[in-house]
Short mmCIF file of C-alpha atoms in Angstrom, two decimals:
data_model
loop_
_atom_site.label_atom_id
_atom_site.label_comp_id
_atom_site.label_asym_id
_atom_site.label_seq_id
_atom_site.Cartn_x
_atom_site.Cartn_y
_atom_site.Cartn_z
CA MET A 1 -2.18 23.11 -28.75
CA SER A 2 -1.70 22.87 -24.98
CA GLU A 3 1.70 21.88 -23.59
CA ILE A 4 2.22 18.20 -22.61
CA TYR A 5 3.20 17.19 -19.13
CA ASP A 6 5.03 14.01 -18.34
CA VAL A 7 2.45 12.99 -15.72
CA ALA A 8 -0.95 14.32 -14.82
CA ILE A 9 -2.24 13.31 -11.41
CA ILE A 10 -5.90 13.51 -10.38
CA GLY A 11 -6.20 14.25 -6.70
CA GLY A 12 -3.94 16.02 -4.27
CA GLY A 13 -4.52 13.93 -1.11
CA PRO A 14 -1.72 11.74 0.44
CA ALA A 15 -1.42 9.55 -2.59
CA GLY A 16 -1.38 12.33 -5.20
CA ALA A 17 1.01 14.57 -3.27
CA THR A 18 3.43 11.64 -2.60
CA ALA A 19 3.57 10.67 -6.18
CA ALA A 20 3.98 14.31 -7.34
CA THR A 21 6.80 14.99 -4.98
CA LEU A 22 8.74 11.90 -6.03
CA LEU A 23 8.25 12.39 -9.82
CA ALA A 24 9.07 16.07 -9.64
CA ARG A 25 12.29 15.34 -7.81
CA LYS A 26 13.20 12.95 -10.60
CA GLY A 27 13.00 15.95 -13.06
CA TRP A 28 9.65 15.19 -14.66
CA ARG A 29 6.91 17.71 -15.51
CA VAL A 30 4.11 16.97 -13.23
CA VAL A 31 0.71 18.59 -12.83
CA VAL A 32 -1.72 17.82 -9.96
CA CYS A 33 -5.55 18.54 -10.29
CA GLU A 34 -7.34 18.72 -6.95
CA LYS A 35 -10.97 19.61 -6.79
CA GLU A 36 -10.97 20.91 -3.22
CA GLU A 37 -9.33 23.78 -1.36
CA PHE A 38 -7.03 22.76 1.48
CA PRO A 39 -7.17 22.67 4.49
CA ARG A 40 -10.29 20.53 4.67
CA PHE A 41 -11.80 18.16 7.26
CA LYS A 42 -10.76 14.51 6.78
CA ILE A 43 -10.51 11.37 8.73
CA GLY A 44 -7.74 8.63 8.56
CA GLU A 45 -5.50 10.31 11.12
CA SER A 46 -3.51 7.29 12.26
CA LEU A 47 -0.37 6.52 10.29
CA LEU A 48 1.73 3.30 10.40
CA PRO A 49 5.36 2.69 11.17
CA HIS A 50 6.20 1.38 7.63
CA SER A 51 5.37 4.78 6.13
CA LEU A 52 8.29 6.38 7.89
CA GLU A 53 10.59 5.29 5.19
CA THR A 54 8.55 6.95 2.59
CA PHE A 55 8.39 10.14 4.67
CA ASP A 56 12.15 10.02 4.89
CA ARG A 57 12.31 9.71 1.07
CA LEU A 58 9.91 12.53 0.59
CA GLY A 59 11.80 14.76 3.20
CA VAL A 60 8.99 15.43 5.53
CA ARG A 61 10.00 13.76 8.70
CA ALA A 62 11.09 16.96 10.35
CA LYS A 63 7.68 18.57 9.67
CA LEU A 64 5.95 15.43 11.18
CA ASP A 65 8.21 15.66 14.26
CA ALA A 66 7.42 19.24 14.81
CA ASN A 67 3.73 19.09 14.20
CA ALA A 68 2.34 15.54 14.77
CA LEU A 69 1.88 13.45 17.79
CA LYS A 70 4.15 10.35 18.06
CA LYS A 71 2.33 7.03 18.56
CA TYR A 72 3.70 3.84 19.94
CA GLY A 73 1.03 1.13 19.32
CA GLY A 74 -2.64 0.42 19.68
CA GLU A 75 -5.24 -1.15 21.86
CA ILE A 76 -8.15 -3.51 21.22
CA ALA A 77 -10.81 -3.81 23.80
CA THR A 78 -14.32 -5.16 24.34
CA ALA A 79 -17.08 -2.59 24.71
CA CYS A 80 -17.56 -3.52 28.32
CA GLY A 81 -13.83 -3.07 29.09
CA ARG A 82 -13.52 -6.52 30.52
CA ARG A 83 -10.69 -7.35 28.17
CA ILE A 84 -8.12 -5.02 26.90
CA THR A 85 -5.04 -5.84 24.84
CA ARG A 86 -2.33 -3.30 24.20
CA PHE A 87 0.40 -3.82 21.63
CA TYR A 88 3.44 -1.71 21.07
CA PHE A 89 5.38 -1.45 17.83
CA ASP A 90 8.70 -2.07 19.49
CA SER A 91 7.51 -5.53 20.61
CA ALA A 92 6.27 -6.55 17.00
CA ILE A 93 8.09 -9.33 15.12
CA GLN A 94 10.03 -7.94 12.07
CA LEU A 95 9.09 -4.20 12.48
CA LYS A 96 11.88 -1.75 11.86
CA HIS A 97 10.29 1.35 13.44
CA SER A 98 9.06 1.63 17.00
CA ASN A 99 6.73 4.51 16.49
CA ALA A 100 4.53 6.21 13.87
CA TYR A 101 2.36 9.38 14.04
CA GLN A 102 -1.21 10.57 14.75
CA VAL A 103 -2.05 13.61 12.45
CA GLU A 104 -4.76 16.01 11.95
CA ARG A 105 -5.54 15.31 8.35
CA ALA A 106 -6.41 18.96 7.50
CA TRP A 107 -2.82 19.88 8.37
CA PHE A 108 -1.22 16.70 7.02
CA ASP A 109 -2.77 16.80 3.58
CA LYS A 110 -1.96 20.62 3.21
CA MET A 111 1.63 20.02 4.26
CA LEU A 112 2.08 17.23 1.77
CA ILE A 113 0.59 19.10 -1.30
CA GLU A 114 2.62 22.26 -0.34
CA HIS A 115 5.71 20.04 -0.18
CA ALA A 116 4.97 18.72 -3.68
CA ALA A 117 4.72 22.26 -5.05
CA GLU A 118 8.06 23.10 -3.18
CA SER A 119 9.61 20.04 -4.95
CA GLY A 120 8.62 21.33 -8.42
CA ALA A 121 5.08 19.84 -9.08
CA GLU A 122 2.52 22.27 -10.58
CA ILE A 123 -0.70 22.35 -8.40
CA ARG A 124 -4.04 23.27 -9.92
CA GLN A 125 -6.47 23.73 -7.06
CA PRO A 126 -9.51 23.82 -7.17
CA ALA A 127 -9.83 22.00 -10.48
CA THR A 128 -12.64 19.51 -11.14
CA ILE A 129 -12.13 16.83 -13.75
CA GLU A 130 -14.85 16.85 -16.36
CA SER A 131 -13.67 14.11 -18.63
CA VAL A 132 -10.63 11.88 -19.37
CA ALA A 133 -9.69 10.70 -22.96
CA PHE A 134 -6.85 8.25 -23.91
CA ASP A 135 -5.05 7.86 -27.11
CA ASP A 136 -1.87 6.05 -28.25
CA ASN A 137 0.39 8.90 -27.23
CA CYS A 138 -1.13 10.87 -24.46
CA VAL A 139 -4.02 11.56 -22.00
CA THR A 140 -6.29 14.54 -22.24
CA LEU A 141 -8.02 15.87 -19.26
CA LYS A 142 -10.92 18.39 -19.58
CA THR A 143 -11.02 20.30 -16.28
CA SER A 144 -13.01 23.16 -14.88
CA ILE A 145 -10.03 25.44 -15.49
CA GLY A 146 -8.95 24.19 -18.83
CA GLU A 147 -7.53 21.30 -20.86
CA ILE A 148 -4.41 19.40 -19.75
CA ARG A 149 -2.48 16.87 -21.90
CA ALA A 150 0.07 14.46 -20.46
CA ARG A 151 2.02 11.31 -21.44
CA TYR A 152 0.64 9.39 -18.52
CA LEU A 153 -2.12 9.63 -15.92
CA LEU A 154 -1.98 8.62 -12.31
CA ASP A 155 -5.54 8.56 -10.79
CA CYS A 156 -5.40 9.35 -7.08
CA SER A 157 -8.87 10.71 -6.98
CA GLY A 158 -9.86 8.82 -3.83
CA ARG A 159 -13.25 7.29 -3.64
CA ASN A 160 -14.41 9.36 -6.52
CA ALA A 161 -12.28 6.81 -8.58
CA VAL A 162 -12.50 8.97 -11.74
CA VAL A 163 -10.94 6.37 -14.14
CA GLY A 164 -12.63 3.51 -12.38
CA GLN A 165 -16.02 4.99 -12.72
CA GLN A 166 -15.48 6.02 -16.39
CA LEU A 167 -14.22 2.56 -17.41
CA ASP A 168 -16.80 0.75 -15.19
CA LEU A 169 -14.15 -0.92 -13.15
CA LYS A 170 -15.43 -0.23 -9.72
CA ARG A 171 -16.83 -3.30 -7.70
CA ARG A 172 -17.87 -3.28 -4.13
CA TYR A 173 -17.17 -5.79 -1.30
CA ASP A 174 -20.66 -7.13 -0.57
CA HIS A 175 -19.64 -8.43 2.78
CA LEU A 176 -18.21 -5.08 3.93
CA GLN A 177 -21.17 -2.79 3.44
CA LYS A 178 -20.51 -0.48 6.39
CA PHE A 179 -21.50 2.99 7.53
CA SER A 180 -19.48 5.24 9.83
CA VAL A 181 -20.16 8.48 11.75
CA PHE A 182 -17.44 10.49 13.37
CA ALA A 183 -16.31 13.76 14.84
CA HIS A 184 -13.55 15.45 16.81
CA PHE A 185 -13.77 16.02 20.56
CA GLU A 186 -11.90 17.59 23.34
CA GLY A 187 -11.63 16.12 26.88
CA VAL A 188 -11.79 12.38 25.95
CA GLN A 189 -10.34 10.38 28.80
CA ARG A 190 -6.80 9.07 28.06
CA ASP A 191 -4.23 7.03 29.93
CA ASP A 192 -0.70 8.27 31.00
CA GLY A 193 2.68 8.26 29.29
CA ARG A 194 3.03 6.56 25.82
CA ASP A 195 -0.48 4.95 26.42
CA ALA A 196 -2.01 8.41 25.84
CA THR A 197 -0.88 8.09 22.21
CA LEU A 198 -2.35 4.72 21.39
CA THR A 199 -4.97 4.22 18.72
CA ARG A 200 -7.88 2.50 20.55
CA LEU A 201 -10.30 0.10 18.91
CA VAL A 202 -13.43 -0.91 20.87
CA ARG A 203 -15.47 -3.84 19.75
CA GLY A 204 -19.24 -3.95 20.46
CA LYS A 205 -21.74 -6.50 19.38
CA ARG A 206 -22.58 -5.00 15.99
CA GLU A 207 -20.32 -1.97 15.80
CA TRP A 208 -16.75 -0.92 16.63
CA PHE A 209 -15.30 2.37 17.72
CA TRP A 210 -12.04 4.17 17.08
CA LEU A 211 -10.39 6.72 19.34
CA ILE A 212 -7.39 8.45 17.87
CA PRO A 213 -5.60 11.32 19.76
CA LEU A 214 -4.63 14.16 17.53
CA ASP A 215 -2.77 16.40 19.97
CA ASP A 216 -2.95 17.08 23.75
CA LYS A 217 -6.55 18.01 23.73
CA ARG A 218 -8.27 16.71 20.59
CA THR A 219 -9.41 13.17 19.71
CA SER A 220 -11.04 11.69 16.60
CA VAL A 221 -13.94 9.47 17.66
CA GLY A 222 -15.97 7.32 15.24
CA VAL A 223 -18.16 4.36 15.09
CA VAL A 224 -18.64 1.75 12.25
CA MET A 225 -21.71 -0.35 11.86
CA ASP A 226 -23.52 -2.33 9.20
CA ILE A 227 -25.20 0.14 6.79
CA ALA A 228 -28.44 -1.97 7.25
CA ASP A 229 -28.36 -1.27 11.07
CA TYR A 230 -27.95 2.50 10.42
CA ARG A 231 -30.89 2.63 8.03
CA ALA A 232 -33.04 0.55 10.34
CA ALA A 233 -32.37 2.89 13.35
CA LYS A 234 -33.72 5.85 11.38
CA GLN A 235 -31.38 8.25 13.22
CA SER A 236 -29.43 11.17 12.26
CA PRO A 237 -25.62 10.80 12.24
CA GLU A 238 -25.36 12.79 15.62
CA GLU A 239 -28.06 10.60 17.14
CA SER A 240 -26.37 7.48 15.86
CA LEU A 241 -23.08 8.32 17.31
CA ASN A 242 -24.54 9.22 20.71
CA SER A 243 -26.67 6.07 20.88
CA ALA A 244 -23.62 3.82 19.99
CA ILE A 245 -21.49 5.51 22.78
CA ALA A 246 -24.25 5.01 25.25
CA ARG A 247 -24.44 1.23 24.54
CA SER A 248 -20.74 0.80 25.46
CA PRO A 249 -19.71 1.01 29.13
CA LEU A 250 -16.03 1.51 28.09
CA MET A 251 -16.98 4.32 25.59
CA ARG A 252 -19.24 5.95 28.26
CA GLY A 253 -16.38 6.18 30.62
CA ARG A 254 -13.94 7.49 27.93
CA MET A 255 -16.41 10.16 26.84
CA THR A 256 -17.45 11.43 30.15
CA GLY A 257 -16.78 15.12 30.07
CA ALA A 258 -15.86 15.17 26.40
CA ARG A 259 -16.98 18.05 24.29
CA ARG A 260 -17.56 17.70 20.52
CA ILE A 261 -15.77 20.51 18.56
CA THR A 262 -16.70 19.60 15.07
CA SER A 263 -19.96 18.67 13.22
CA VAL A 264 -20.72 14.96 13.06
CA HIS A 265 -19.82 13.55 9.63
CA ALA A 266 -21.03 10.33 8.06
CA VAL A 267 -19.98 8.14 5.16
CA GLY A 268 -21.11 4.76 3.80
CA ASP A 269 -20.79 2.27 0.98
CA TYR A 270 -16.95 2.85 0.99
CA SER A 271 -15.61 -0.61 0.49
CA TYR A 272 -14.68 -1.52 -3.12
CA ARG A 273 -11.98 -2.36 -5.49
CA ASN A 274 -11.28 -1.68 -9.24
CA THR A 275 -11.01 -4.81 -11.35
CA ARG A 276 -8.07 -3.25 -13.28
CA LEU A 277 -5.31 -0.99 -11.84
CA HIS A 278 -3.50 -0.05 -14.98
CA GLY A 279 -3.73 0.49 -18.71
CA PRO A 280 -1.27 1.56 -21.48
CA ARG A 281 -1.38 5.27 -20.30
CA TRP A 282 -2.66 5.14 -16.77
CA LEU A 283 -2.24 3.80 -13.31
CA LEU A 284 -4.59 3.81 -10.15
CA ALA A 285 -3.27 4.44 -6.73
CA GLY A 286 -4.58 4.98 -3.21
CA ASP A 287 -8.32 4.93 -2.67
CA ALA A 288 -8.78 5.38 -6.47
CA ALA A 289 -7.45 1.74 -6.71
CA GLY A 290 -9.60 0.49 -3.86
CA PHE A 291 -10.57 1.02 -0.24
CA ILE A 292 -11.18 -1.78 2.10
CA ASP A 293 -12.14 -0.50 5.57
CA PRO A 294 -11.10 2.20 8.11
CA ILE A 295 -10.00 -0.48 10.58
CA PHE A 296 -6.21 -0.80 11.23
CA SER A 297 -5.42 2.54 9.46
CA THR A 298 -4.83 0.77 6.11
CA GLY A 299 -6.35 3.55 4.02
CA VAL A 300 -3.64 6.26 4.32
CA PHE A 301 -0.88 3.56 4.62
CA LEU A 302 -1.94 2.01 1.22
CA ALA A 303 -2.37 5.31 -0.37
CA ILE A 304 1.12 6.46 0.50
CA HIS A 305 2.69 3.02 -0.28
CA SER A 306 0.83 2.62 -3.70
CA ALA A 307 1.76 6.16 -4.67
CA GLU A 308 5.46 5.61 -4.06
CA GLN A 309 5.27 2.42 -6.06
CA ALA A 310 3.34 4.05 -8.90
CA ALA A 311 5.81 6.91 -9.06
CA ASP A 312 8.55 4.47 -9.40
CA ALA A 313 6.71 2.57 -12.26
CA LEU A 314 5.98 5.81 -14.04
CA ASP A 315 9.60 6.95 -13.78
CA CYS A 316 10.66 3.64 -15.28
CA ALA A 317 8.12 4.01 -18.10
CA LEU A 318 9.25 7.54 -18.89
CA ARG A 319 12.90 6.49 -19.07
CA ARG A 320 12.44 3.02 -20.74
CA PRO A 321 9.22 2.93 -22.70
CA TRP A 322 9.84 -0.55 -23.77
CA LEU A 323 9.57 -1.73 -20.04
CA ARG A 324 6.26 0.12 -19.58
CA ALA A 325 3.89 -2.90 -19.91
CA PHE A 326 6.03 -5.03 -17.62
CA ARG A 327 6.54 -2.40 -14.95
CA PHE A 328 2.85 -1.45 -14.87
CA ALA A 329 1.80 -5.02 -14.54
CA TRP A 330 4.36 -5.66 -11.80
CA TYR A 331 3.00 -2.65 -9.92
CA ALA A 332 -0.57 -3.83 -10.21
CA ARG A 333 0.35 -7.42 -9.02
CA GLY A 334 2.21 -6.08 -5.98
CA LEU A 335 -0.75 -3.79 -5.04
CA THR A 336 -3.42 -6.44 -5.57
CA SER A 337 -1.42 -8.82 -3.37
CA LEU A 338 -1.11 -6.42 -0.49
CA MET A 339 -4.73 -5.48 -0.81
CA ASN A 340 -5.69 -9.19 -0.69
CA ARG A 341 -3.69 -9.56 2.50
CA TYR A 342 -5.29 -6.75 4.28
CA LEU A 343 -8.77 -7.85 2.94
CA ARG A 344 -8.34 -11.21 4.68
CA PHE A 345 -7.22 -9.49 7.81
CA VAL A 346 -10.20 -6.97 7.72
CA SER A 347 -12.68 -9.82 7.13
CA ALA A 348 -11.25 -11.61 10.14
CA TRP A 349 -11.74 -8.52 12.34
CA TYR A 350 -15.50 -8.62 11.58
CA SER A 351 -15.85 -12.16 12.77
CA GLU A 352 -16.98 -12.58 16.44
CA GLU A 353 -14.01 -14.78 17.02
CA PHE A 354 -11.28 -12.15 16.42
CA VAL A 355 -11.72 -10.48 19.78
CA ASP A 356 -12.21 -13.78 21.55
CA VAL A 357 -8.77 -14.99 20.35
CA PHE A 358 -6.78 -11.75 20.22
CA THR A 359 -7.65 -10.64 23.74
CA THR A 360 -7.38 -14.05 25.44
CA PRO A 361 -5.10 -13.65 28.52
CA LYS A 362 -2.49 -16.15 27.33
CA PRO A 363 -2.36 -16.27 23.42
CA PRO A 364 0.01 -18.92 22.16
CA CYS A 365 3.09 -18.71 19.94
CA ARG A 366 3.43 -14.89 20.14
CA ILE A 367 0.40 -14.53 17.78
CA PRO A 368 -0.39 -10.87 18.87
CA GLN A 369 3.26 -9.83 18.10
CA ALA A 370 2.80 -11.26 14.53
CA VAL A 371 -0.47 -9.53 14.16
CA ASN A 372 1.20 -6.44 15.55
CA SER A 373 3.68 -6.67 12.68
CA VAL A 374 0.86 -6.54 10.02
CA LEU A 375 -0.84 -3.66 11.94
CA GLY A 376 2.51 -1.83 11.67
CA GLY A 377 2.37 -2.09 7.86
CA ASN A 378 4.78 -4.95 7.38
CA ILE A 379 4.29 -5.57 3.71
CA HIS A 380 6.91 -8.43 3.32
CA PRO A 381 6.40 -10.69 6.32
CA ASN A 382 9.12 -13.25 6.85
CA PHE A 383 8.36 -16.93 7.64
CA SER A 384 8.32 -16.17 11.37
CA VAL A 385 5.34 -13.74 10.94
CA TRP A 386 3.68 -15.77 8.16
CA TRP A 387 3.29 -19.03 9.93
CA ARG A 388 1.95 -17.31 13.05
CA LEU A 389 -0.60 -15.44 10.94
CA GLN A 390 -1.72 -18.75 9.39
CA LEU A 391 -2.04 -20.27 12.94
CA PHE A 392 -4.11 -17.17 13.96
CA TYR A 393 -6.62 -17.73 11.03
CA LEU A 394 -6.75 -21.47 11.89
CA VAL A 395 -7.47 -20.64 15.48
CA LEU A 396 -10.21 -18.33 14.39
CA TRP A 397 -11.71 -20.99 12.19
CA ILE A 398 -11.63 -23.52 15.08
CA GLN A 399 -13.02 -21.03 17.50
CA LYS A 400 -16.09 -20.48 15.33
CA ARG A 401 -16.87 -24.23 15.28
CA HIS A 402 -15.57 -25.48 18.67
CA PRO A 403 -14.55 -22.61 21.13
CA ILE A 404 -11.10 -23.24 22.54
CA VAL A 405 -11.12 -19.86 24.48
CA ASP A 406 -14.05 -18.21 26.20
CA LYS A 407 -16.56 -16.76 23.65
CA LEU A 408 -17.34 -13.26 24.80
CA ASP A 409 -20.33 -11.04 24.80
CA PRO A 410 -18.45 -7.65 24.28
CA LEU A 411 -21.11 -5.76 26.23
CA LYS A 412 -21.22 -7.95 29.30
CA ASP A 413 -18.65 -9.06 31.98
CA GLU A 414 -19.32 -12.77 31.47
CA PRO A 415 -18.54 -15.05 28.52
CA ILE A 416 -21.38 -16.47 26.39
CA THR A 417 -19.73 -19.88 26.13
CA THR A 418 -16.92 -21.26 28.27
CA ALA A 419 -14.14 -22.85 26.28
CA ALA A 420 -13.83 -26.70 26.22
CA LYS A 421 -11.32 -27.80 28.79
#
């Protein structure tokens, strides 16, 4: 009979490594099964200020300070460059930290999983999950390197969503069927000072771009479009990225003299959620629970936050089994609420009105500062932030039906419709 661990974790990415570190430091026997060898190429390089408290709890802030690029905010611009709005975390409403980090994910993920091992977690890598079986007392994993038994399972398997697929829980967001292509470049044009660290989002007519500086030389560049548009163009990922850049005057300027240093990667059909996030012996965290969209850097943020909350729930269940059902349900409710909040925000981003309103020269009532608070990872907005967000959504609704600010063509210098005076 194989030994029984307290917690088995599927996946050693940011979610799995975060949970493993926290549980191992509580004294529990933890094993992590990760199918890939690290380091590996990955996107999702932009972190949010709210995660800094978790990094402090993990004990990795010093490693981030020594190896990662500090970022101080972001920028949203139209593809023609006519309107550009910058926002800095130190001007956000109800945001504790004034900076976050830009990271190379190959280094970041490897650092986190090695930190989990240093904290006492057992890492099995590479180890592919072949099947998962549950009974009243434990979970049994059949892996490519042997059988593992544990009292509880935390699924952090990312978009593979091992438990979600096995239990048929995975449901896609039909209105967010997108496709992205991306690569790393050197020589992308940047601004000076702290503006050189900003995450840049560029809105075109039917696509949007990200530009994320990784260090003094390298930048992550990607474009997101409707998957139907990608299929209709019948282009390779490299051709699709080059064509999209060519359509945007702002992107052409930023990419003048840039040199691609990685292959062009592509991923699609990535927006989904699982209909249940917990069972008697299991929890889902990170992308294994659901993934909304790469916009606003919510993927890694939700992965780290949910893993921290899941680790606390599992610690409670291991110490006080009679509280397990309540604690798991509480965890699921909290994560569901947070995902719903970001889903609404992401859905608003894909409306034409978002850039019209957010980049207007004189937005009312400090709306950008409230939006900035959400973009910084403020998971418990106070009333001051909440009512401004509701006003923002109301203005978007009005703008769609009766423009109150100029309605922009993001590729041209003139508005499509002039606001009613």
